[in-house]
Tab-separated table of N, CA and C in Angstrom:
chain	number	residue	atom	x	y	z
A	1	UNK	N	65.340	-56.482	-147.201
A	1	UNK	CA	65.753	-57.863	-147.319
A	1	UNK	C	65.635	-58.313	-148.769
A	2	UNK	N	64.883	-57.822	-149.336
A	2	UNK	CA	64.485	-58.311	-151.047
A	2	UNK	C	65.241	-57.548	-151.459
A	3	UNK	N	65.553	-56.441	-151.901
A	3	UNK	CA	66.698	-55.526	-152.223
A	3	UNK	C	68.103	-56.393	-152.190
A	4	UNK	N	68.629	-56.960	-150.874
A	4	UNK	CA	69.958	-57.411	-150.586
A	4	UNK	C	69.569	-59.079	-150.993
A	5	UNK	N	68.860	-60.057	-151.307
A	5	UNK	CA	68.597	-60.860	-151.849
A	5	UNK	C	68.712	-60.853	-153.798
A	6	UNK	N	68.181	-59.782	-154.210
A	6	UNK	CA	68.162	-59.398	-155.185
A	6	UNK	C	69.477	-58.783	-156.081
A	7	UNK	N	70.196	-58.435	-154.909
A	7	UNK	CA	71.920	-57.882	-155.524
A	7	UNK	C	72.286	-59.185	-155.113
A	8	UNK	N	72.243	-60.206	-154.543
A	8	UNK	CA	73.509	-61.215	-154.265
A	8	UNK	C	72.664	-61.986	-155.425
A	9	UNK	N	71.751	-62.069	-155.842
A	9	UNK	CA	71.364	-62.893	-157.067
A	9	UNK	C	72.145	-62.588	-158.025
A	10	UNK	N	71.906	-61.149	-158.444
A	10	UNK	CA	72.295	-60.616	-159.504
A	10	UNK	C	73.843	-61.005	-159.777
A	11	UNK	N	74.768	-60.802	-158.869
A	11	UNK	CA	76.085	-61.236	-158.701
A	11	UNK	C	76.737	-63.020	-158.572
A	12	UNK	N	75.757	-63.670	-158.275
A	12	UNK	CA	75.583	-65.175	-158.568
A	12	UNK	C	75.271	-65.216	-159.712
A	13	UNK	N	74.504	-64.865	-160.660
A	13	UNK	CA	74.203	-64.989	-162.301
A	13	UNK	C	75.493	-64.094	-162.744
A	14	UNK	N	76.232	-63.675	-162.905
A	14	UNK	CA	76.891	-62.544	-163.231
A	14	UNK	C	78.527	-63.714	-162.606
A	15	UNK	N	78.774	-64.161	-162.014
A	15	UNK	CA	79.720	-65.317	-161.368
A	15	UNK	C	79.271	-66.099	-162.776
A	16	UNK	N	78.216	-66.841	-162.573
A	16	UNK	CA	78.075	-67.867	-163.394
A	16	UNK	C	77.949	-68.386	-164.929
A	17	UNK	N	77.588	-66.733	-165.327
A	17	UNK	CA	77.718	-66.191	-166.720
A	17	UNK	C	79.063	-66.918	-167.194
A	18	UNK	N	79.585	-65.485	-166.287
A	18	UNK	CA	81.691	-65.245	-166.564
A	18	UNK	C	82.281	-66.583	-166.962
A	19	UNK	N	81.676	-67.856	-165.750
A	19	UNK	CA	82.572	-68.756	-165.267
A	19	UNK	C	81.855	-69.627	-166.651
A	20	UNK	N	80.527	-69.369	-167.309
A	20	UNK	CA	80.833	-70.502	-168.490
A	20	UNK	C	80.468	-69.816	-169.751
A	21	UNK	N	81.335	-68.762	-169.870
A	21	UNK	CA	81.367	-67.961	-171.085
A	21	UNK	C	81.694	-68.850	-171.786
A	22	UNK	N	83.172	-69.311	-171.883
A	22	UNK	CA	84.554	-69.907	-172.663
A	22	UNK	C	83.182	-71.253	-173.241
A	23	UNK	N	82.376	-71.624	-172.682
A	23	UNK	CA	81.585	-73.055	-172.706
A	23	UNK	C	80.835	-72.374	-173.516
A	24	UNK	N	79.734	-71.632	-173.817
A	24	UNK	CA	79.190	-71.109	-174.435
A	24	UNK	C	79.771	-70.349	-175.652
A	25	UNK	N	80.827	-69.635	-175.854
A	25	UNK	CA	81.598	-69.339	-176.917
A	25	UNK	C	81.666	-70.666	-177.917
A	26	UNK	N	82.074	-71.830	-177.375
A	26	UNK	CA	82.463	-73.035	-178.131
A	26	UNK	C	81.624	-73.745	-178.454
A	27	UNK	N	80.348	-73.809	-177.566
A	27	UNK	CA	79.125	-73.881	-178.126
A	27	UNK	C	78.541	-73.517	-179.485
A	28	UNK	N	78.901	-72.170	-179.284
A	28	UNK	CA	78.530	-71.259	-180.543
A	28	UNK	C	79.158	-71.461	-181.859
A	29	UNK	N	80.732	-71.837	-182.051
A	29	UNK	CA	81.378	-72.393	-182.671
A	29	UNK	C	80.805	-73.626	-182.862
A	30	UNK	N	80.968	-74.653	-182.179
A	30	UNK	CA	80.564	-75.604	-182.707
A	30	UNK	C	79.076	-76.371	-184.083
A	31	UNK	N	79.162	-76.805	-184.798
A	31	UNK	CA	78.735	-76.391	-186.338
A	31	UNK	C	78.350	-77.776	-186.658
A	32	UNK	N	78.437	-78.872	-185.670
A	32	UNK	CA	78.291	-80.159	-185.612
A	32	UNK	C	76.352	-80.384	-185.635
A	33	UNK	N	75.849	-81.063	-186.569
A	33	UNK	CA	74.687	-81.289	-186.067
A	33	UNK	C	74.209	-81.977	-184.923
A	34	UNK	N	72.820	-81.781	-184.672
A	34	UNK	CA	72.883	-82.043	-183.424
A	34	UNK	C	70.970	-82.847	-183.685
A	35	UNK	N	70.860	-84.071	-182.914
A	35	UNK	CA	69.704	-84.517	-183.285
A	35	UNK	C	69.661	-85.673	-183.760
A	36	UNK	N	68.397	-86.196	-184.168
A	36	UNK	CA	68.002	-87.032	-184.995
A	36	UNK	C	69.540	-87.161	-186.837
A	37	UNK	N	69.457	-85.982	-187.472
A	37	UNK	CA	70.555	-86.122	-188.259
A	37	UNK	C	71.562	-86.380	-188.274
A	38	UNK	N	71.864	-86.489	-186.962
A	38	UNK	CA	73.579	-86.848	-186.302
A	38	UNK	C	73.236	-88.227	-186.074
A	39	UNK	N	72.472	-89.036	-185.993
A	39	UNK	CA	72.173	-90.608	-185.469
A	39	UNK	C	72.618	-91.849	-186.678
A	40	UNK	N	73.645	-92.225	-186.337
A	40	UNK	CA	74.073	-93.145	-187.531
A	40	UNK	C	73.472	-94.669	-187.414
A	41	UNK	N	72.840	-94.715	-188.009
A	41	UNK	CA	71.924	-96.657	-187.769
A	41	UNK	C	72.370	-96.995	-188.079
A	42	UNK	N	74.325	-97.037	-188.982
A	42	UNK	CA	74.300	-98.219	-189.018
A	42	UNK	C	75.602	-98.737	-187.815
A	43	UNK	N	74.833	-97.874	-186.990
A	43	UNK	CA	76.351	-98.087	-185.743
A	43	UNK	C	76.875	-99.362	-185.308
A	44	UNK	N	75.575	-100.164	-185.859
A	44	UNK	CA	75.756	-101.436	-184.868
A	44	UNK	C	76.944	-102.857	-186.202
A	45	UNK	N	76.947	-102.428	-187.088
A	45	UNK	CA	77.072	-103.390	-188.435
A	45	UNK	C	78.364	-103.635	-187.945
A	46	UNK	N	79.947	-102.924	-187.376
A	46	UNK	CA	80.913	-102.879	-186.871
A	46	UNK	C	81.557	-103.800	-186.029
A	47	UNK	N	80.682	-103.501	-184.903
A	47	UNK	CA	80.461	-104.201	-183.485
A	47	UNK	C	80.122	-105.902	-183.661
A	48	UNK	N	78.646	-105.682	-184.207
A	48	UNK	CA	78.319	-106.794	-184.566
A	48	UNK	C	79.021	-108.140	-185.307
A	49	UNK	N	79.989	-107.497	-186.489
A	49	UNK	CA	80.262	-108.333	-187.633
A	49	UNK	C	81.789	-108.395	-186.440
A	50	UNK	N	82.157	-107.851	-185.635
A	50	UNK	CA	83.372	-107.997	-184.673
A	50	UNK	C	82.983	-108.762	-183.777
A	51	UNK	N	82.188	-108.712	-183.013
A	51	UNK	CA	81.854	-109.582	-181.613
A	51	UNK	C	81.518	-111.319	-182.836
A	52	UNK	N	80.473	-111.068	-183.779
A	52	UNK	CA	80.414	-112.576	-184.466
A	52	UNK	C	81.682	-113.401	-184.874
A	53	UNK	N	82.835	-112.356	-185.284
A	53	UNK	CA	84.102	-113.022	-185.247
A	53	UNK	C	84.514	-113.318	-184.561
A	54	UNK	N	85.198	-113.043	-183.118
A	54	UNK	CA	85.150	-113.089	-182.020
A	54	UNK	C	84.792	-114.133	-181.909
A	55	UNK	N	83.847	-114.233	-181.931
A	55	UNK	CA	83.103	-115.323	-181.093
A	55	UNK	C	83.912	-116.623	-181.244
A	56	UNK	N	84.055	-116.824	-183.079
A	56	UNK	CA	84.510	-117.981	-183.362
A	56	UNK	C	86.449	-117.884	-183.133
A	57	UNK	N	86.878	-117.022	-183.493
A	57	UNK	CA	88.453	-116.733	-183.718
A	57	UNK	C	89.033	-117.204	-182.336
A	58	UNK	N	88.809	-116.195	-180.839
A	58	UNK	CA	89.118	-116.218	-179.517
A	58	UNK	C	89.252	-117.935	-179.453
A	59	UNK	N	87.969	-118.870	-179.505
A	59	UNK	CA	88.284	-120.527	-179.108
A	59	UNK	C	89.227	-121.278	-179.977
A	60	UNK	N	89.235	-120.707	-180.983
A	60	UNK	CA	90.194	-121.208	-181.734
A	60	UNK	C	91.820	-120.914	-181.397
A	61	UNK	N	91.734	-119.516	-181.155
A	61	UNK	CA	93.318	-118.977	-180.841
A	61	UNK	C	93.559	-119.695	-179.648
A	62	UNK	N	92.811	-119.816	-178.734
A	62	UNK	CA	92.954	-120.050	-177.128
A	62	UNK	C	93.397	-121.749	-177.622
A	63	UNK	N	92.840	-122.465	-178.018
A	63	UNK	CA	93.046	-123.605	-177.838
A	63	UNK	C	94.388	-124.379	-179.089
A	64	UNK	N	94.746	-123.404	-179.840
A	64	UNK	CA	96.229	-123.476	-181.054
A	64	UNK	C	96.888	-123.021	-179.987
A	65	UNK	N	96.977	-121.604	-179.236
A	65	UNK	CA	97.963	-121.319	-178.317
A	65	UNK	C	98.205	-122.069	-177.297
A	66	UNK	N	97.402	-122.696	-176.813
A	66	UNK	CA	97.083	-123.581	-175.638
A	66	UNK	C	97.782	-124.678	-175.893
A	67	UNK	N	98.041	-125.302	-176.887
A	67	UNK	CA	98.663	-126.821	-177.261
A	67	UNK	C	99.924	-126.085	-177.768
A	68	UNK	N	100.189	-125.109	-178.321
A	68	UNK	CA	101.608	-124.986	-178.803
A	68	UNK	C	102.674	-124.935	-178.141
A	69	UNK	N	102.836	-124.736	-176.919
A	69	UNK	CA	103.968	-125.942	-175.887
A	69	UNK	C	104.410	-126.656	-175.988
A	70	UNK	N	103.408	-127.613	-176.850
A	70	UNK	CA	103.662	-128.963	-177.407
A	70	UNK	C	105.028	-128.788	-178.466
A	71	UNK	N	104.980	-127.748	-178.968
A	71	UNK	CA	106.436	-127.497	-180.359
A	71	UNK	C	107.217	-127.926	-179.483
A	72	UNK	N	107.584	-127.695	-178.095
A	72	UNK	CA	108.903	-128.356	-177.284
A	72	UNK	C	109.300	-129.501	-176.949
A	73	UNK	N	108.041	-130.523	-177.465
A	73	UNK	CA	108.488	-131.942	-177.277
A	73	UNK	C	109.492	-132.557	-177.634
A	74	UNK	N	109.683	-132.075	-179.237
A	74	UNK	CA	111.117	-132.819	-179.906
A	74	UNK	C	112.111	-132.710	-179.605
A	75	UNK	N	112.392	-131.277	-178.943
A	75	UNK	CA	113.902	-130.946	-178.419
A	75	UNK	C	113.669	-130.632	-177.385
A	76	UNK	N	113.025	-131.354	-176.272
A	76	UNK	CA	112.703	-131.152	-175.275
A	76	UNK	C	113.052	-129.458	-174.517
A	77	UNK	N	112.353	-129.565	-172.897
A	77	UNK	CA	112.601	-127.745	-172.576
A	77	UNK	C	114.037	-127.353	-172.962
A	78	UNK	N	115.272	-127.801	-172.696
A	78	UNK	CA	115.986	-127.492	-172.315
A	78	UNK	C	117.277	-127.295	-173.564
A	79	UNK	N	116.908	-127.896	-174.626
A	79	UNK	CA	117.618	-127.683	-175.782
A	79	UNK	C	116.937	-127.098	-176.884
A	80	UNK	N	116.026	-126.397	-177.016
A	80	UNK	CA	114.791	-125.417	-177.948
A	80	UNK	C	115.821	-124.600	-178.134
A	81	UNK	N	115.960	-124.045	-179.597
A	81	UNK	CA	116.518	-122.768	-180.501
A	81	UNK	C	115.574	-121.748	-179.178
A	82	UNK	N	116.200	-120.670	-179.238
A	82	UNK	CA	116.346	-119.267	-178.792
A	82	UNK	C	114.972	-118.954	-179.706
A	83	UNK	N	114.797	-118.837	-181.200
A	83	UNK	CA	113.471	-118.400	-181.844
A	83	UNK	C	112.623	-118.636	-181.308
A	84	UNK	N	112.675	-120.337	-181.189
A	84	UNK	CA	111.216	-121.389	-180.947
A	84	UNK	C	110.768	-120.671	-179.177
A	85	UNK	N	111.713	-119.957	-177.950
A	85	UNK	CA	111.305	-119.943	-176.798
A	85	UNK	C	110.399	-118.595	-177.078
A	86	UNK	N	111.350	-117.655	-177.831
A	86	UNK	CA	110.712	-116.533	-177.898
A	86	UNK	C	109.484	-116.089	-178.934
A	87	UNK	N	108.804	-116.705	-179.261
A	87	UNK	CA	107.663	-117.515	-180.249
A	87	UNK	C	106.656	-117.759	-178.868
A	88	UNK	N	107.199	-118.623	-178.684
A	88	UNK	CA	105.710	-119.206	-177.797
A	88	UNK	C	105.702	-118.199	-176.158
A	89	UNK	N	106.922	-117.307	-175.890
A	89	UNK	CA	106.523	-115.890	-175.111
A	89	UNK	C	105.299	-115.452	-175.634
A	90	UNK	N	106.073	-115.218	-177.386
A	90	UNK	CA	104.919	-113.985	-177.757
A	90	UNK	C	103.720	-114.744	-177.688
A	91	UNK	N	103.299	-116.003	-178.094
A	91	UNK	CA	101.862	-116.580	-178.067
A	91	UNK	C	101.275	-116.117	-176.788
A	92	UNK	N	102.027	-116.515	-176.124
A	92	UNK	CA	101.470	-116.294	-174.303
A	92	UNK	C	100.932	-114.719	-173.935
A	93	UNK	N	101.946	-114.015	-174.356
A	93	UNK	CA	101.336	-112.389	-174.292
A	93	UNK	C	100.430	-112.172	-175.108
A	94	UNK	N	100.399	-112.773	-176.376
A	94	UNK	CA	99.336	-112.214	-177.393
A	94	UNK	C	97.582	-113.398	-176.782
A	95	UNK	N	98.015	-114.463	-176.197
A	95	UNK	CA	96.858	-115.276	-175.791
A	95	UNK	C	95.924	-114.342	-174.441
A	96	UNK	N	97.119	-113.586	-173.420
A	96	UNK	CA	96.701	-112.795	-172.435
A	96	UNK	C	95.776	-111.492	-173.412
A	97	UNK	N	96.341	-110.712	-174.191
A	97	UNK	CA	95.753	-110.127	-174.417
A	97	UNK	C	94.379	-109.973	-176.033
A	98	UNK	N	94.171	-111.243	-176.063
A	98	UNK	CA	93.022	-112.040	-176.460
A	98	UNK	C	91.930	-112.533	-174.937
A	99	UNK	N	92.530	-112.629	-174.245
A	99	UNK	CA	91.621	-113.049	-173.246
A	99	UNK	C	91.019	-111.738	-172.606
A	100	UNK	N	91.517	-110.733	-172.354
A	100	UNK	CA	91.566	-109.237	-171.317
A	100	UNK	C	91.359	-108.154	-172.362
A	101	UNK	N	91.950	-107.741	-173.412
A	101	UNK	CA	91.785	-106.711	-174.229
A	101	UNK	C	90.742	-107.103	-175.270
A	102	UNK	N	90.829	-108.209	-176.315
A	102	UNK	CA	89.803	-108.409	-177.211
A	102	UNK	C	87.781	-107.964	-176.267
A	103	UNK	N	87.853	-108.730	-175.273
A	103	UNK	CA	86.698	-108.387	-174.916
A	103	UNK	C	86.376	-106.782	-174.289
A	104	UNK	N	87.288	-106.461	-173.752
A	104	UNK	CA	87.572	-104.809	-173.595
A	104	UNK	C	87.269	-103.776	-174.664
A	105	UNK	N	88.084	-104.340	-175.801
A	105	UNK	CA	87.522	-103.286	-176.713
A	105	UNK	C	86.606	-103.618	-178.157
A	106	UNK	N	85.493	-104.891	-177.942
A	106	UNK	CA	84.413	-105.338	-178.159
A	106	UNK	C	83.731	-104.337	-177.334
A	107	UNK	N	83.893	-104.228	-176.101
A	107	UNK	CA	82.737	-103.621	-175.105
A	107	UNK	C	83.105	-101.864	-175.473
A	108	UNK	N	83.876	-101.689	-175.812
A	108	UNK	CA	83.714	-100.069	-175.806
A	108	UNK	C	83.411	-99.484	-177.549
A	109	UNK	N	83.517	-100.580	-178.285
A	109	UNK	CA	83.049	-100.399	-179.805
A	109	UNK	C	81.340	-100.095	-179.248
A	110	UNK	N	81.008	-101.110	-178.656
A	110	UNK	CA	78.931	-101.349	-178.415
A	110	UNK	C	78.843	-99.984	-177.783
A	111	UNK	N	79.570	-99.683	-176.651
A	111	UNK	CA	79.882	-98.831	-175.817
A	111	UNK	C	79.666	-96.745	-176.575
A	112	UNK	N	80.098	-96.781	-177.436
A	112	UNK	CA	80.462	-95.596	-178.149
A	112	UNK	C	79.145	-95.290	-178.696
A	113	UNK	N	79.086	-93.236	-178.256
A	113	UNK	CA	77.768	-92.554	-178.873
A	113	UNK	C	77.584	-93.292	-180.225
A	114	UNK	N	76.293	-93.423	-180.617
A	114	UNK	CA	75.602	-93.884	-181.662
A	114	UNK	C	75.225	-92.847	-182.753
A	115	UNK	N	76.355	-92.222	-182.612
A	115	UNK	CA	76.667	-90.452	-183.486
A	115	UNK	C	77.587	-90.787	-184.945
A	116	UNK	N	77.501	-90.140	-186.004
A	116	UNK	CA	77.973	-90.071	-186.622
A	116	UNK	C	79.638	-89.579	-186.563
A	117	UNK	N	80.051	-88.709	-185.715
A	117	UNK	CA	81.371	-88.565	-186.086
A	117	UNK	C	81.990	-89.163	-184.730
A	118	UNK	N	81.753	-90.620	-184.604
A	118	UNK	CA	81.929	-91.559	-183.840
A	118	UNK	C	82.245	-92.927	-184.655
A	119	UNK	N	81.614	-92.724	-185.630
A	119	UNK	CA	81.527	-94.334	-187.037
A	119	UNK	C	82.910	-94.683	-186.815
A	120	UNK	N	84.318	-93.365	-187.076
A	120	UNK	CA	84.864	-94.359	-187.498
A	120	UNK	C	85.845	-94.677	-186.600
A	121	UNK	N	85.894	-93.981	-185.255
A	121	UNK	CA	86.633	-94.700	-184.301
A	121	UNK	C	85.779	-96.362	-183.629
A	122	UNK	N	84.707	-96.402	-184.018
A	122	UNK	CA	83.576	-97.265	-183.507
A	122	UNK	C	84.279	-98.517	-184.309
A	123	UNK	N	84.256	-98.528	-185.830
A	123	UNK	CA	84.927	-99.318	-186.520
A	123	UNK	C	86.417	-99.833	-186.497
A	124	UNK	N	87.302	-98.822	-186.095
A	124	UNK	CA	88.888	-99.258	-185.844
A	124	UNK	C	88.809	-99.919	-184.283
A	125	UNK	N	88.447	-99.632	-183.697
A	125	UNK	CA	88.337	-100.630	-182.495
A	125	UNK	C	87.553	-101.677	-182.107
A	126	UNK	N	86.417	-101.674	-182.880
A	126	UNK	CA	86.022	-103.010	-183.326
A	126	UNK	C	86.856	-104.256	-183.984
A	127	UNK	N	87.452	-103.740	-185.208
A	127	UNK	CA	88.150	-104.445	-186.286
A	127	UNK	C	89.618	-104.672	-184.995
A	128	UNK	N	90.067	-103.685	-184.495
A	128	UNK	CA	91.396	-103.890	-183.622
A	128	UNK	C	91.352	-105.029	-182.508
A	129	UNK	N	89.803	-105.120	-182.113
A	129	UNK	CA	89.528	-106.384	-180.790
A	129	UNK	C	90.256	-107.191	-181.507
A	130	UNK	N	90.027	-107.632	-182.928
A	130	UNK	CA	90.188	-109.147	-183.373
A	130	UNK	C	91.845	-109.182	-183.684
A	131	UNK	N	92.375	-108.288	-183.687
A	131	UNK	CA	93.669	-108.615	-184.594
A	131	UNK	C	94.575	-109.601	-183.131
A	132	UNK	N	94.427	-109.321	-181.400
A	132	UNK	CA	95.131	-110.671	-180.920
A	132	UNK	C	94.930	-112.309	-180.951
A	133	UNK	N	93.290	-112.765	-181.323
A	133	UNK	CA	93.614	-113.582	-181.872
A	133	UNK	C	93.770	-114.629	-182.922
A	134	UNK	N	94.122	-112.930	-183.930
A	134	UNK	CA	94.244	-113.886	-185.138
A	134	UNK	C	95.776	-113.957	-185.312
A	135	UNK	N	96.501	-112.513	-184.260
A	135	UNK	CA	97.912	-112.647	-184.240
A	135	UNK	C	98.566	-114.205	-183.733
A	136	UNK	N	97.763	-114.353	-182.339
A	136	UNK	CA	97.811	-115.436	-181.958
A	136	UNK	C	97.920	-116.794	-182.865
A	137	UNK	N	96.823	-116.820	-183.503
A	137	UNK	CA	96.756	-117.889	-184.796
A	137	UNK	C	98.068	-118.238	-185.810
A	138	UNK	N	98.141	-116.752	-186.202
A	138	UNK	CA	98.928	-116.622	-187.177
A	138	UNK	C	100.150	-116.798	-186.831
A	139	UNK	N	100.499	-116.610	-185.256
A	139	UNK	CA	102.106	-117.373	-184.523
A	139	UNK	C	102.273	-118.389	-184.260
A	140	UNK	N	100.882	-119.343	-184.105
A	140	UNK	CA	101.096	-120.881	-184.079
A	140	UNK	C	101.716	-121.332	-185.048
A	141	UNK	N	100.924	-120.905	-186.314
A	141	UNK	CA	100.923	-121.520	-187.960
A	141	UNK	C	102.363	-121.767	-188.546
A	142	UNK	N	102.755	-120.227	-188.120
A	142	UNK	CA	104.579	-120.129	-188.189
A	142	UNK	C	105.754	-120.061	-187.338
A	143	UNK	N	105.924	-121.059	-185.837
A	143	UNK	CA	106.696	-121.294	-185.249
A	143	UNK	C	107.782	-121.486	-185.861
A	144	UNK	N	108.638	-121.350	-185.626
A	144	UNK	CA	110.362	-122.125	-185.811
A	144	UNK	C	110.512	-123.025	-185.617
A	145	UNK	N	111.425	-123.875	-186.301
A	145	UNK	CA	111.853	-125.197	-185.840
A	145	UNK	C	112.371	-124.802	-184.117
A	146	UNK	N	112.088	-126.255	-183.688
A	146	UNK	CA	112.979	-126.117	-182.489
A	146	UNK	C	114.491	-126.941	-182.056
């Protein structure tokens, strides 16, 4: 019984080897430090100086986008230039995705290993939360006549 216990082991390690060679090969390759030296402190400076913008930009965009409807008063709904309708579309899509994406990818900047060859996707999607609503902003500022 120890004999035939002892060959089906042997052949379970020998399965399991095989099956994570390819994992261990790349292992071996891999040349990345690993540890304490791989730990970037200043992971958080990114995130941080993004979510503090944020903070203030989002109430601001929300509430310029929010009143800019108002551009349709003078020429009321129904006689607005073609520019001026398709202007305050884009506000509306760019206000949705200030509301749903900006905080989305705030949370996956905080979100991301605290590794060095992580910095600089950590930073472009930080800096990227903010660009709907400053796009937002920046489409109020320059509507079209209507």
């Amino acid at each position: 019984m120890n004999d035939q216990e002892t060959v089906a082991d042997r052949e379970l390690r020998r399965a399991w080897a095989a099956a994570n060679a390819a994992d261990a090969a790349a292992d071996a390759r891999d040349t990345s430090p690993r540890g304490p030296a791989d730990r970037d402190e200043t992971a958080w400076v990114a995130p941080g100086w993004a979510t503090g913008l944020a903070l203030f930009l989002i109430p601001v965009a929300v509430i310029f986008g929010g009143l800019s409807p108002m551009a349709t008063d003078g020429c009321g709904p129904d006689h607005c230039s073609a520019a001026l309708e398709h202007a305050l579309a884009g506000i509306i899509g760019c206000l949705y995705a200030t509301l749903f994406g900006t905080p989305a990818l705030l949370l996956a900047s905080w979100a991301l290993p605290r590794r060095m060859r992580f910095s600089t996707a950590r930073r472009i999607v930080a800096w990227c939360a903010l660009l709907p609503p400053v796009i937002v902003i920046l489409m109020v500022f320059t509507l079209p006549e209507g």
